[in-house]
CSV table of C-alpha atoms in Angstrom, one decimal:
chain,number,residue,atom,x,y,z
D,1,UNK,CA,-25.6,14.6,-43.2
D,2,UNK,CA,-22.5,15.7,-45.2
D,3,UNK,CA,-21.0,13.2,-46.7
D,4,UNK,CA,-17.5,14.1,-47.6
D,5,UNK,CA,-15.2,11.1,-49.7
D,6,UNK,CA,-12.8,10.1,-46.7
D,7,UNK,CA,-15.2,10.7,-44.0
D,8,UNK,CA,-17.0,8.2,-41.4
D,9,UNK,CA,-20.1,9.3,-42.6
D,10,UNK,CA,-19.6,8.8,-46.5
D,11,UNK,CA,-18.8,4.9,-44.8
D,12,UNK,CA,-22.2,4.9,-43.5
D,13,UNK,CA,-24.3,6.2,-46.2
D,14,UNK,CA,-22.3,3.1,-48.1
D,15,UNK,CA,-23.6,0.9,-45.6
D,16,UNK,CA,-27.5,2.0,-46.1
D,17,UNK,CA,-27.5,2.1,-49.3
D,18,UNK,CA,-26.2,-1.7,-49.5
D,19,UNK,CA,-28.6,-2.4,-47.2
D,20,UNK,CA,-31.2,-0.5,-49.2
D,21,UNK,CA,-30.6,-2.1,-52.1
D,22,UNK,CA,-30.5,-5.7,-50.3
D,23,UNK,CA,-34.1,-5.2,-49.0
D,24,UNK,CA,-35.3,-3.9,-52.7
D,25,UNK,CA,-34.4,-7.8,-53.8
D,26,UNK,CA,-31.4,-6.7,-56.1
D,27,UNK,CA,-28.4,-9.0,-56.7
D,28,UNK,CA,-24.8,-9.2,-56.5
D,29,UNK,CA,-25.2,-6.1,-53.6
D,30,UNK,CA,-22.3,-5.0,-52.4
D,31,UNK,CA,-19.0,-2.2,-51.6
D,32,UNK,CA,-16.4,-2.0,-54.6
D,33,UNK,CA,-13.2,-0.4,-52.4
D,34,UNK,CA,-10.4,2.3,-53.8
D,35,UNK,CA,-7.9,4.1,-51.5
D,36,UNK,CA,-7.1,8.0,-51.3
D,37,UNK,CA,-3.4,9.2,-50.2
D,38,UNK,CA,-5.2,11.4,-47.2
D,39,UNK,CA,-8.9,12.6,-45.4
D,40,UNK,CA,-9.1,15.5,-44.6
D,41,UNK,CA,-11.4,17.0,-41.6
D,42,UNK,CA,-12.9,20.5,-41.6
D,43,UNK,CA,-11.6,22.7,-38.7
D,44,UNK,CA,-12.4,26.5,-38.3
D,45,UNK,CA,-11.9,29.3,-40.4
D,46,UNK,CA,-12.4,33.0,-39.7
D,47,UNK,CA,-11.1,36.0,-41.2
D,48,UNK,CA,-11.5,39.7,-41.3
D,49,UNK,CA,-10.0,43.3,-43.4
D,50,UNK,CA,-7.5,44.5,-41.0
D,51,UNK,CA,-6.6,47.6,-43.3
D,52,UNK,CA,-8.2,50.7,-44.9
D,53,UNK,CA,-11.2,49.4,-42.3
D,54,UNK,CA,-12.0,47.0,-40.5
D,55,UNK,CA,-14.3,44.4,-41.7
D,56,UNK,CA,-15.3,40.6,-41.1
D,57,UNK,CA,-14.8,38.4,-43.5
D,58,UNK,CA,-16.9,35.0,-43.7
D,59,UNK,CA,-14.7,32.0,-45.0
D,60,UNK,CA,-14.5,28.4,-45.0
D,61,UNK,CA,-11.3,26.4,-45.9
D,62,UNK,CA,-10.9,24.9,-49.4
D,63,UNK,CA,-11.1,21.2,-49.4
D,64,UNK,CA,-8.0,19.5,-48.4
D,65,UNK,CA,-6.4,22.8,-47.8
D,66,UNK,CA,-3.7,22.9,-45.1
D,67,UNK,CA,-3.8,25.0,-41.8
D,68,UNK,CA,-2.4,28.7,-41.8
D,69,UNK,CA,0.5,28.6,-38.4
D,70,UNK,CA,-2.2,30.5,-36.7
D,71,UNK,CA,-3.3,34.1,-37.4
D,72,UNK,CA,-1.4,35.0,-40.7
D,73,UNK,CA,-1.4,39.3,-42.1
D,74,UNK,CA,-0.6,40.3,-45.2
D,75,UNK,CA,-1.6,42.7,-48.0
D,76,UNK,CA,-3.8,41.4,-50.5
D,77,UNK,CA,-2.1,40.8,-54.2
D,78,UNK,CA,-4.1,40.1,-57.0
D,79,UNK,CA,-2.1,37.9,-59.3
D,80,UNK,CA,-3.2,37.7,-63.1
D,81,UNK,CA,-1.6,34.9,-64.6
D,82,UNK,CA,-3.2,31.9,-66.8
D,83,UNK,CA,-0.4,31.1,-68.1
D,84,UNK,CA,3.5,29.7,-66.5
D,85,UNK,CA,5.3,32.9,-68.1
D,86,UNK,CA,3.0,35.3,-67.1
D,87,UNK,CA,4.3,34.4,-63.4
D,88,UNK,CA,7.6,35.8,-64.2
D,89,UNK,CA,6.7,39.7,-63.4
D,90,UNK,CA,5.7,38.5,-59.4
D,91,UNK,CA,9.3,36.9,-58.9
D,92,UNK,CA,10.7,38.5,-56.1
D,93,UNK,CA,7.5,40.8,-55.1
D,94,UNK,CA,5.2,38.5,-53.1
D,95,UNK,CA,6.8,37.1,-50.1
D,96,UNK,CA,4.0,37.3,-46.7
D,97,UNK,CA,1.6,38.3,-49.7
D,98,UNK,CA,-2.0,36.7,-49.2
D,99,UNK,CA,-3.1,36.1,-52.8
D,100,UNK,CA,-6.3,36.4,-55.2
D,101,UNK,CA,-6.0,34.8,-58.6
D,102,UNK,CA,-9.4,36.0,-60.3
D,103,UNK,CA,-11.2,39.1,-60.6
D,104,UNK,CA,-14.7,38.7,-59.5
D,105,UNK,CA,-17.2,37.2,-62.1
D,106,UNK,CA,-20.3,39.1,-62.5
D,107,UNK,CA,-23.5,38.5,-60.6
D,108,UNK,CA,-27.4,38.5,-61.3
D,109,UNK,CA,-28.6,41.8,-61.4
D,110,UNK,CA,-31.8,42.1,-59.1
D,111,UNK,CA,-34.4,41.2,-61.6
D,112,UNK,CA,-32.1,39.4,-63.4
D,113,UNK,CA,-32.6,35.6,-64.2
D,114,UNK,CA,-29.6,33.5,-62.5
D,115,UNK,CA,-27.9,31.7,-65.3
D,116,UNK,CA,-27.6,28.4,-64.9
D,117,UNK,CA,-25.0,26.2,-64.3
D,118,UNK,CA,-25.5,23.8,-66.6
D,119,UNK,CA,-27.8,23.9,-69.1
D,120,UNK,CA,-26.0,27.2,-70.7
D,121,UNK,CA,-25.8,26.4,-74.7
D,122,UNK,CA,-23.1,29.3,-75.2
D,123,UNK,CA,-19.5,27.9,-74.6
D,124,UNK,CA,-17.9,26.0,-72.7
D,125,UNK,CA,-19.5,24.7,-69.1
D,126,UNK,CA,-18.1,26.7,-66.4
D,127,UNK,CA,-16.5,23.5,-65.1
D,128,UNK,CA,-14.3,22.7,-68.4
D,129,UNK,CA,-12.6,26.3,-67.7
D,130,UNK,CA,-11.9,25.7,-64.3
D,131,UNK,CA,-11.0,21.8,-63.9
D,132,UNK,CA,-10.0,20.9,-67.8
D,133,UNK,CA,-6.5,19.3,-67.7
D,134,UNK,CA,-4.6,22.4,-68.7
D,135,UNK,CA,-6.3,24.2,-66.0
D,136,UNK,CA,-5.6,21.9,-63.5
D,137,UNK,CA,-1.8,21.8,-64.6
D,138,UNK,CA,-1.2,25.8,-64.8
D,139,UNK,CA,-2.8,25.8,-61.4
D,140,UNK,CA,-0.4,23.0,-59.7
D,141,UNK,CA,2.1,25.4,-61.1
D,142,UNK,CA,0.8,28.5,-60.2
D,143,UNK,CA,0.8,27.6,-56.4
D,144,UNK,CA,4.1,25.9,-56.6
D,145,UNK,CA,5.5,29.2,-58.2
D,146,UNK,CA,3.4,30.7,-55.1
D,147,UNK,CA,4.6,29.1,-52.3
D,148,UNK,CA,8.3,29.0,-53.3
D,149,UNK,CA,7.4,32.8,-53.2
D,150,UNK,CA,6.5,33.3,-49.6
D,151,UNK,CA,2.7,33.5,-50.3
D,152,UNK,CA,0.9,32.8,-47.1
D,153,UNK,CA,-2.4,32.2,-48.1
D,154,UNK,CA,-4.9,32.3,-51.3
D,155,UNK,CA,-8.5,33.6,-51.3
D,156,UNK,CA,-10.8,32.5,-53.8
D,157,UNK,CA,-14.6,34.1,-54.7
D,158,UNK,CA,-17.0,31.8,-54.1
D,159,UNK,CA,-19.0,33.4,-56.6
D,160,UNK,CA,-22.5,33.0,-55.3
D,161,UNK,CA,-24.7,35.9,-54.1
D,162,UNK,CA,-26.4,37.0,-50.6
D,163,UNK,CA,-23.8,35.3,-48.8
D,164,UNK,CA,-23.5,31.9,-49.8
D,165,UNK,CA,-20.3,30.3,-50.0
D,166,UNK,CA,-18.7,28.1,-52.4
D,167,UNK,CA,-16.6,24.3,-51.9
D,168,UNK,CA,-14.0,22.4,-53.9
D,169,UNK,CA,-10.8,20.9,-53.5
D,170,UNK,CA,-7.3,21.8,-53.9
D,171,UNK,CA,-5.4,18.8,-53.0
D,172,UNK,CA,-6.1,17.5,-56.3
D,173,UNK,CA,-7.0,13.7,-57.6
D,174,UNK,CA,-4.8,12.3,-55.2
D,175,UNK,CA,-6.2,14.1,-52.4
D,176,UNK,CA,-2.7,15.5,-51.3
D,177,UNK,CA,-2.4,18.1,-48.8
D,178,UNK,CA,-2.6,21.6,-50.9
D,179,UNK,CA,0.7,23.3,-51.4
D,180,UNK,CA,-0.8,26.8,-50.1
D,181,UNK,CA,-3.6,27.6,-47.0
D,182,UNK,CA,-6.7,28.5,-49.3
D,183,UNK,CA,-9.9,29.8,-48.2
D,184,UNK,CA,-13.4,30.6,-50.1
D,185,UNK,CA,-15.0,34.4,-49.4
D,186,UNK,CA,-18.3,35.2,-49.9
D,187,UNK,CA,-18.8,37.1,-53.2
D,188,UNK,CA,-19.7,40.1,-50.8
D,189,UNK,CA,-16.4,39.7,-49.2
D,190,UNK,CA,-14.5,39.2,-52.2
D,191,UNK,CA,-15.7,42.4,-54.2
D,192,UNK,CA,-15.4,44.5,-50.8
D,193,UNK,CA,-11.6,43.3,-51.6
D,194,UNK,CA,-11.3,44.0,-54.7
D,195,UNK,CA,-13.2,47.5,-55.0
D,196,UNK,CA,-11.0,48.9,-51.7
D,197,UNK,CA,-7.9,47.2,-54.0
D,198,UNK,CA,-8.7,50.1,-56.5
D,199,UNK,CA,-8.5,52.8,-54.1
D,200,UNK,CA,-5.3,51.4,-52.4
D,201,UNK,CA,-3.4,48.7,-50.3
D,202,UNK,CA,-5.8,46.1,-48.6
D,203,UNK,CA,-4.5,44.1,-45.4
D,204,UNK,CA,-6.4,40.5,-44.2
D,205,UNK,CA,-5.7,38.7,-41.5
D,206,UNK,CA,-6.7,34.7,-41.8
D,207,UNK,CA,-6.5,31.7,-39.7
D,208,UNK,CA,-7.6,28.5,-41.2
D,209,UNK,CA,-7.6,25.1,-39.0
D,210,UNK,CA,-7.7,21.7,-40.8
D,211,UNK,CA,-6.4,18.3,-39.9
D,212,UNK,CA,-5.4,15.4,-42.0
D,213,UNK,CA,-5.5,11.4,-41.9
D,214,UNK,CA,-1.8,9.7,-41.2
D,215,UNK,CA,-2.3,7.3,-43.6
D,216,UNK,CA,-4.0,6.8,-46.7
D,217,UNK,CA,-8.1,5.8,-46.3
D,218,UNK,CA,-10.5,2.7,-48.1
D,219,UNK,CA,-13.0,4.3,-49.4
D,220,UNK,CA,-16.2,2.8,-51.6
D,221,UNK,CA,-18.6,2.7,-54.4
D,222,UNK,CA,-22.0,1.2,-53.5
D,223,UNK,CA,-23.0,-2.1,-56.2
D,224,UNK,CA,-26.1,-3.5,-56.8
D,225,UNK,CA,-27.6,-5.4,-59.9
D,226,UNK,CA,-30.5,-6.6,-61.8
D,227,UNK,CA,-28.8,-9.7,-63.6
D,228,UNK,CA,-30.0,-10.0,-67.4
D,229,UNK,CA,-31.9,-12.5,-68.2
D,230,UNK,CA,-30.2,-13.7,-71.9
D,231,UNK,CA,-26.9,-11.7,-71.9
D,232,UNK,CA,-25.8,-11.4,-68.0
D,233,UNK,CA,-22.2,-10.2,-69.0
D,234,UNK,CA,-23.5,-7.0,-70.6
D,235,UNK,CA,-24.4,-4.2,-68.8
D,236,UNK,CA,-26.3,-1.1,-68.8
D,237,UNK,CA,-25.4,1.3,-65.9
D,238,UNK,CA,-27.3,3.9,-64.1
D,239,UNK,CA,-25.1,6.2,-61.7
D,240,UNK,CA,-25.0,8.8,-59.2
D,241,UNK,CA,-22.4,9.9,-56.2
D,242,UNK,CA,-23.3,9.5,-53.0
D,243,UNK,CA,-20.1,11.8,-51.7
D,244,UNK,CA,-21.0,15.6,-50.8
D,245,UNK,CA,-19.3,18.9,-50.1
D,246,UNK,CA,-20.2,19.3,-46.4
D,247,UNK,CA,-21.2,23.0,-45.7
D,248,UNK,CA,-24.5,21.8,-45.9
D,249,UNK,CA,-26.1,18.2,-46.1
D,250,UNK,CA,-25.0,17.7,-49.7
D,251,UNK,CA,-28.9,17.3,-50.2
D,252,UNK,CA,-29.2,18.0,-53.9
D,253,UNK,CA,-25.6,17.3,-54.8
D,254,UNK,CA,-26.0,14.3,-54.8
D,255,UNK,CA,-28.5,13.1,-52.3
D,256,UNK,CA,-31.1,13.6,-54.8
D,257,UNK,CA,-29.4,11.8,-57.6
D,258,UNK,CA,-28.3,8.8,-55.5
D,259,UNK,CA,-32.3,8.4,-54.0
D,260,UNK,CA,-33.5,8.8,-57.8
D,261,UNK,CA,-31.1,6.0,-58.5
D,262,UNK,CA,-32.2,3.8,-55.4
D,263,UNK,CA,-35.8,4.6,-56.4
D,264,UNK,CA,-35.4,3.5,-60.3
D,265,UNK,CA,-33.7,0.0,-58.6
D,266,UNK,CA,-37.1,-0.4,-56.9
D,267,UNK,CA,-39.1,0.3,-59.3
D,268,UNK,CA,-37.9,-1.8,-61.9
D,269,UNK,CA,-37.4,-5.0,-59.2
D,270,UNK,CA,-40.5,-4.7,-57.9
D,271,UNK,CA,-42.2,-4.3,-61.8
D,272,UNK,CA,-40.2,-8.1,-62.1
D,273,UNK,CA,-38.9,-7.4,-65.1
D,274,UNK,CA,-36.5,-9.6,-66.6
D,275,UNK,CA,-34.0,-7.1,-68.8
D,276,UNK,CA,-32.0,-9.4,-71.8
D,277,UNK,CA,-29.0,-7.5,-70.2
D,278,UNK,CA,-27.4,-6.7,-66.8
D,279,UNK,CA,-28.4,-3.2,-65.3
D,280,UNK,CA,-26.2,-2.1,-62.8
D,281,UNK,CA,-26.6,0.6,-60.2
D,282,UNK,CA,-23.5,2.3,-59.1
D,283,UNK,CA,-23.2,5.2,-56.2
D,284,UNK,CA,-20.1,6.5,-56.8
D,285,UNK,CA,-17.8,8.1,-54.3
D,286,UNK,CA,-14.6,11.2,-54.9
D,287,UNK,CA,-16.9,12.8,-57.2
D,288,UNK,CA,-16.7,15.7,-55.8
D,289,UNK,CA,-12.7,15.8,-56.2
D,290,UNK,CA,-12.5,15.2,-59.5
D,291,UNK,CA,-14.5,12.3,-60.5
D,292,UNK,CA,-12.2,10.0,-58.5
D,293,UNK,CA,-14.6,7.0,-57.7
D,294,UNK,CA,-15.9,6.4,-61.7
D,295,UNK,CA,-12.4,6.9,-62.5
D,296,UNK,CA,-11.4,4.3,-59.9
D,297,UNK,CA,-14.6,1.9,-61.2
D,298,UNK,CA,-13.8,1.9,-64.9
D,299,UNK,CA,-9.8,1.3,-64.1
D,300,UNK,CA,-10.7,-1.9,-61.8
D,301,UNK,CA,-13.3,-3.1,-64.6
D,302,UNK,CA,-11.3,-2.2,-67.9
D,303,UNK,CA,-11.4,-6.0,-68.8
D,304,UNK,CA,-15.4,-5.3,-69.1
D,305,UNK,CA,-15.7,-2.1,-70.4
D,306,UNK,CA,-16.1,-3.7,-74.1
D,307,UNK,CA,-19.2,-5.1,-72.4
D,308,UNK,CA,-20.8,-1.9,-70.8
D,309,UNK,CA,-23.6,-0.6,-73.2
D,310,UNK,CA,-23.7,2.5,-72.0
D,311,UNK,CA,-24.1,4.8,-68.6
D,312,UNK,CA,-26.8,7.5,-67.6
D,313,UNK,CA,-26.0,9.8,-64.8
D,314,UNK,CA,-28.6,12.0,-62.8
D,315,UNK,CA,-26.5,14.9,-61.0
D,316,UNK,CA,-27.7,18.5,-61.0
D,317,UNK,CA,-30.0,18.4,-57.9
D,318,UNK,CA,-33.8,19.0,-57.5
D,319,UNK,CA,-34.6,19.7,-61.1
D,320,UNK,CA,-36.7,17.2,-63.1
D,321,UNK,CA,-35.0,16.0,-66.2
D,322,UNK,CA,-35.7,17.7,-68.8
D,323,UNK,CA,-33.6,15.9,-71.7
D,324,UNK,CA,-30.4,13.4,-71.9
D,325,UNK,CA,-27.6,15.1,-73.3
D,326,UNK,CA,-25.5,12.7,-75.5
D,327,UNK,CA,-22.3,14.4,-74.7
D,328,UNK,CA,-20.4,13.8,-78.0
D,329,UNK,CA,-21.7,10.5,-78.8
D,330,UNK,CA,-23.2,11.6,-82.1
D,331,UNK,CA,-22.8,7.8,-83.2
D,332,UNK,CA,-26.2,6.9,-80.3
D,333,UNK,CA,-28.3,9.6,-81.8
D,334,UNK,CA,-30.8,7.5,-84.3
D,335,UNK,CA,-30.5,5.0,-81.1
D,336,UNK,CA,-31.3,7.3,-78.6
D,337,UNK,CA,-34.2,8.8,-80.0
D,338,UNK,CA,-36.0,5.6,-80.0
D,339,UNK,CA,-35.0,5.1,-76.8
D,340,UNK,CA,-36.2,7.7,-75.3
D,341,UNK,CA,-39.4,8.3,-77.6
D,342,UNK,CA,-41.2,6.6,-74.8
D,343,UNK,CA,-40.6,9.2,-72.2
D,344,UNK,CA,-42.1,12.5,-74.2
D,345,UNK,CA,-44.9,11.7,-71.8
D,346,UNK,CA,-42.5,12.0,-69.5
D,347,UNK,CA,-41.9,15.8,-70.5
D,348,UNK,CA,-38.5,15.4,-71.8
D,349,UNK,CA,-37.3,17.2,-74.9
D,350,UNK,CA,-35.3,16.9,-77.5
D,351,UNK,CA,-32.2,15.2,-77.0
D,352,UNK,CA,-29.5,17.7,-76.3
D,353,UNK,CA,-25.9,17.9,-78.1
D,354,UNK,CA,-24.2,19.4,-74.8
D,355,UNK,CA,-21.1,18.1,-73.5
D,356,UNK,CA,-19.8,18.6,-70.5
D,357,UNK,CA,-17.2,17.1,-67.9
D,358,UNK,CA,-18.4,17.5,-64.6
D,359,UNK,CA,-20.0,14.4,-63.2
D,360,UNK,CA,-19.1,11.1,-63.4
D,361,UNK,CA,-20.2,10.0,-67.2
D,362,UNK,CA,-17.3,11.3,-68.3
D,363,UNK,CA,-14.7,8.9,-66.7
D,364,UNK,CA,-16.4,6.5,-68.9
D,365,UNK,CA,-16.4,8.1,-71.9
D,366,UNK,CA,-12.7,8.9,-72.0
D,367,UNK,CA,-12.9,4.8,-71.5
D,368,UNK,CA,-14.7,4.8,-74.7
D,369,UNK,CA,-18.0,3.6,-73.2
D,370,UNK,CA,-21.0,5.7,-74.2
D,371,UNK,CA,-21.8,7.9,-71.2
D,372,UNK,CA,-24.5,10.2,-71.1
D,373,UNK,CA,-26.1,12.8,-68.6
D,374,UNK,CA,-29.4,14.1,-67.4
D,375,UNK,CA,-30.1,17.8,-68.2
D,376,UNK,CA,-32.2,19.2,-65.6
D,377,UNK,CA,-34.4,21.9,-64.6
D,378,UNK,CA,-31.7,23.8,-62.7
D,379,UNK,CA,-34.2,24.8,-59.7
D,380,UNK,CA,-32.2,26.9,-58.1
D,381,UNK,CA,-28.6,24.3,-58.5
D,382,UNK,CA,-26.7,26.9,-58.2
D,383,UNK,CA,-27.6,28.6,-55.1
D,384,UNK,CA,-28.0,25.1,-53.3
D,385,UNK,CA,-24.1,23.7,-54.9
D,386,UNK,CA,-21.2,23.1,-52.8
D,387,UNK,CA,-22.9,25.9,-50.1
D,388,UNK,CA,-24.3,25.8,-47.1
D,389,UNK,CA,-27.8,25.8,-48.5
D,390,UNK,CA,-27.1,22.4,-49.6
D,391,UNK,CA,-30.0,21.0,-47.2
D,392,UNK,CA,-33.0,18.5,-47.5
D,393,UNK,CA,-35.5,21.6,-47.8
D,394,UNK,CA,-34.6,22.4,-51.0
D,395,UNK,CA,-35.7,18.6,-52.5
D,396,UNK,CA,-39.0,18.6,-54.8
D,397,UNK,CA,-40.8,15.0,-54.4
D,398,UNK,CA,-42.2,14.9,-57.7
D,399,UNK,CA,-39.6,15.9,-59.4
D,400,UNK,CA,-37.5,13.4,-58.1
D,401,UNK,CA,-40.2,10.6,-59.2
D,402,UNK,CA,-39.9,12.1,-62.2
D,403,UNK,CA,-36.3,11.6,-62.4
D,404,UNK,CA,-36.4,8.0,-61.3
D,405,UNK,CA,-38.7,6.7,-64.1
D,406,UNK,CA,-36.6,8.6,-66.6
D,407,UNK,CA,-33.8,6.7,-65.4
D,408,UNK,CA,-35.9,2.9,-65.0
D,409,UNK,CA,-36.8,3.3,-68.7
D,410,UNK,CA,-33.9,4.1,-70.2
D,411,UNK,CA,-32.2,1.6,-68.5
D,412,UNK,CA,-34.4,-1.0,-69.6
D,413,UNK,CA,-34.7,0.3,-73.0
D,414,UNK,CA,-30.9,0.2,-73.5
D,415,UNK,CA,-30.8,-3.2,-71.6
D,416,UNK,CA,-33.3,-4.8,-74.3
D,417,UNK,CA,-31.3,-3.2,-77.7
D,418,UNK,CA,-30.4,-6.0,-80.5
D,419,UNK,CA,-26.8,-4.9,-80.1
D,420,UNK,CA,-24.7,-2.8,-77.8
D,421,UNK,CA,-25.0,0.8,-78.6
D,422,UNK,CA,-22.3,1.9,-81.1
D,423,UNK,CA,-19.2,3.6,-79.7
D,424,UNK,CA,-17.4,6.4,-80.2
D,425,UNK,CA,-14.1,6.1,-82.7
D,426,UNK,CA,-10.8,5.6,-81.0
D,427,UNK,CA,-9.8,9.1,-82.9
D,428,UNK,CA,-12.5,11.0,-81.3
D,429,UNK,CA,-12.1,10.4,-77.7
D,430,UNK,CA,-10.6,12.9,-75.0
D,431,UNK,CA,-7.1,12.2,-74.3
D,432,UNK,CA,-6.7,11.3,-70.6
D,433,UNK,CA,-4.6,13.9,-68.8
D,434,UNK,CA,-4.6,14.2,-64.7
């Protein structure tokens, strides 16, 4: 089931997987433990136009958002701000206002091809506009500026078609309670907004239900090695997150990356291979709010992070990998392509030069650890993500076979190198901004 960073049921997938790993013969098995300030527990959420019509509205409740004090009214407001100063012209004008921030992005035609969510060349990822650190500071003062307003809620689009709905958090890296209520549409609902918004004044009504943990929560990252057999204290790690959204069953983000990881742990035990380094197999938890368990991981281990060769992530669902992007390392590409020059067989590509933030890689490359990330077919990712079609139906077999023995044989590959694979210059890596 869902398996939401906080939750009871995250706790138990911890549990199986340890004892997963345990019964595959791995070593030094076990739960790594971080702490987050609240859980948060999904109530009910409904919503409807009140004014030019009347018109239900299906919602769901941003993560960690708090509860409206039951039904709140209000005329929608569309504010257009990315920027602090841009605020300024709202100052006075917005009190018992429910709020949208965004117009509505553009959809697939009908016989368009959906574009996919990550493997888009052009740009920047979708992610590095809406969580990079700038964003997420503008938007902490955005719905300060808000509430200090009188805003009573904040709609967002969840920018999938035919009804879907979308998921992520608002409370932020230290899971605090969200300044504002604030509530995902459907992109049907969200357009019917914004074209009766051109015609004239729009009234919704909303009433969101959510409950919060007294005290902060232990939450963990599952462990599990295969020691090396001539340099133990170096590592190679292969991870994934085990935490989900939870409209659906958080299937193929990231049940499918955690089984490919548990899968490539089997594989290579039961082969009895005896790697000249450590490979380590991490599930991570918080990923979903902001990469919180890696980020957690690398801060407890930063005394061994001179030690960590290097870290492959598998976390864009069903799809089978199509190539490793090296996500800025340019220094690992000679390396890299003899590493995975082996697994053209495999199908893979050419290596890719993408970068992106969004999964947990990235905590270790601001580290300065080389962390890399599997590009995948994008079967249908972005229908399935943070929705309620997140469910075990959607999961192709072979493709997550696939995905397993990609990640085995890089992992032994970079576990049998002459040297650690080079890193990044100190100059070149991200600043770290929360």
């Amino acid at each position: 089931g869902p398996r939401l960073t906080g939750t009871e049921k995250l706790t138990q997938a911890n549990r199986w997987t340890m004892e997963m790993f345990r019964k595959y013969g791995l070593s030094n098995v076990h739960l790594e433990s971080w702490t987050i300030a609240r859980a948060w527990s999904r109530g009910t959420a409904r919503g409807r136009i009140v004014s030019p019509a009347t018109h239900s509205l299906t919602v769901a409740s941003a993560g960690w958002s708090p509860s409206t004090p039951g039904v709140v009214r209000g005329p929608v407001v569309y504010v257009s701000a990315r920027r602090v100063e841009e605020l300024a012209p709202y100052k006075g004008k917005l009190k018992g206002a429910i709020v949208i921030t965004a117009e509505p992005q553009k959809l697939p035609e009908p016989y368009e091809v959906p574009r996919p969510p990550v493997l888009n060349p052009y740009g920047p990822p979708p992610e590095a506009i809406l969580f990079g650190p700038a964003a997420l500071r503008f938007a902490r003062e955005r719905d300060a500026f808000l509430k200090a307003e009188g805003v009573q809620a904040v709609l967002r689009d969840s920018d999938k078609a035919h009804g879907l709905l979308n998921m992520s958090s608002i409370g932020g890296r230290m899971y605090d309670v969200g300044l504002l209520p604030t509530a995902y549409l459907t992109a049907e609902g969200y357009r019917l907004i914004w074209r009766l918004m051109k015609r004239g004044p729009v009234e919704v009504e909303l009433e969101l239900s959510n409950s919060f943990s007294e005290t902060p929560v232990e939450v963990h990252n599952t462990v599990a090695e295969i020691p090396g057999s001539e340099k133990p204290d170096e590592v190679v790690i292969l991870g994934a997150h085990l935490d989900s959204w939870d409209l659906g069953t958080g299937a193929t983000d990231n049940g499918t990356g955690s089984m490919v990881l548990l899968e490539a742990a089997r594989a290579l035990q039961k082969l009895g291979l005896k790697p000249k380094r450590t490979i380590r197999f991490i599930l991570f938890s918080g990923e979903e709010q902001g990469l919180n368990g890696s980020r957690a991981y690398a801060e407890a281990h930063k005394t061994e992070l001179a030690k960590i060769s290097g870290v492959l992530v598998h976390d864009t669902g069903t799809g089978r990998v199509l190539t490793i992007a090296l996500q800025g390392n340019y220094q690992d590409r000679e390396v890299m392509d003899r590493i995975v020059a082996p697994l053209r067989q495999l199908g893979l590509l050419e290596l890719s030069l993408r970068s992106t933030r969004g999964t947990d890689h990235a905590s270790f490359n601001d580290a300065g650890v080389p962390g890399f990330y599997c590009m995948q077919d994008p079967a249908e990712y972005r229908k399935t993500h943070h929705s309620q079609s997140d469910t075990f139906d959607k999961v192709s077999k072979d493709d997550l076979v696939q995905g397993a023995q990609v990640l085995a044989a890089w992992a032994y590959n970079v576990a049998q190198l002459p040297e650690l694979l080079p890193r990044k210059p100190a100059a070149e890596r991200p600043a770290r901004e929360d």
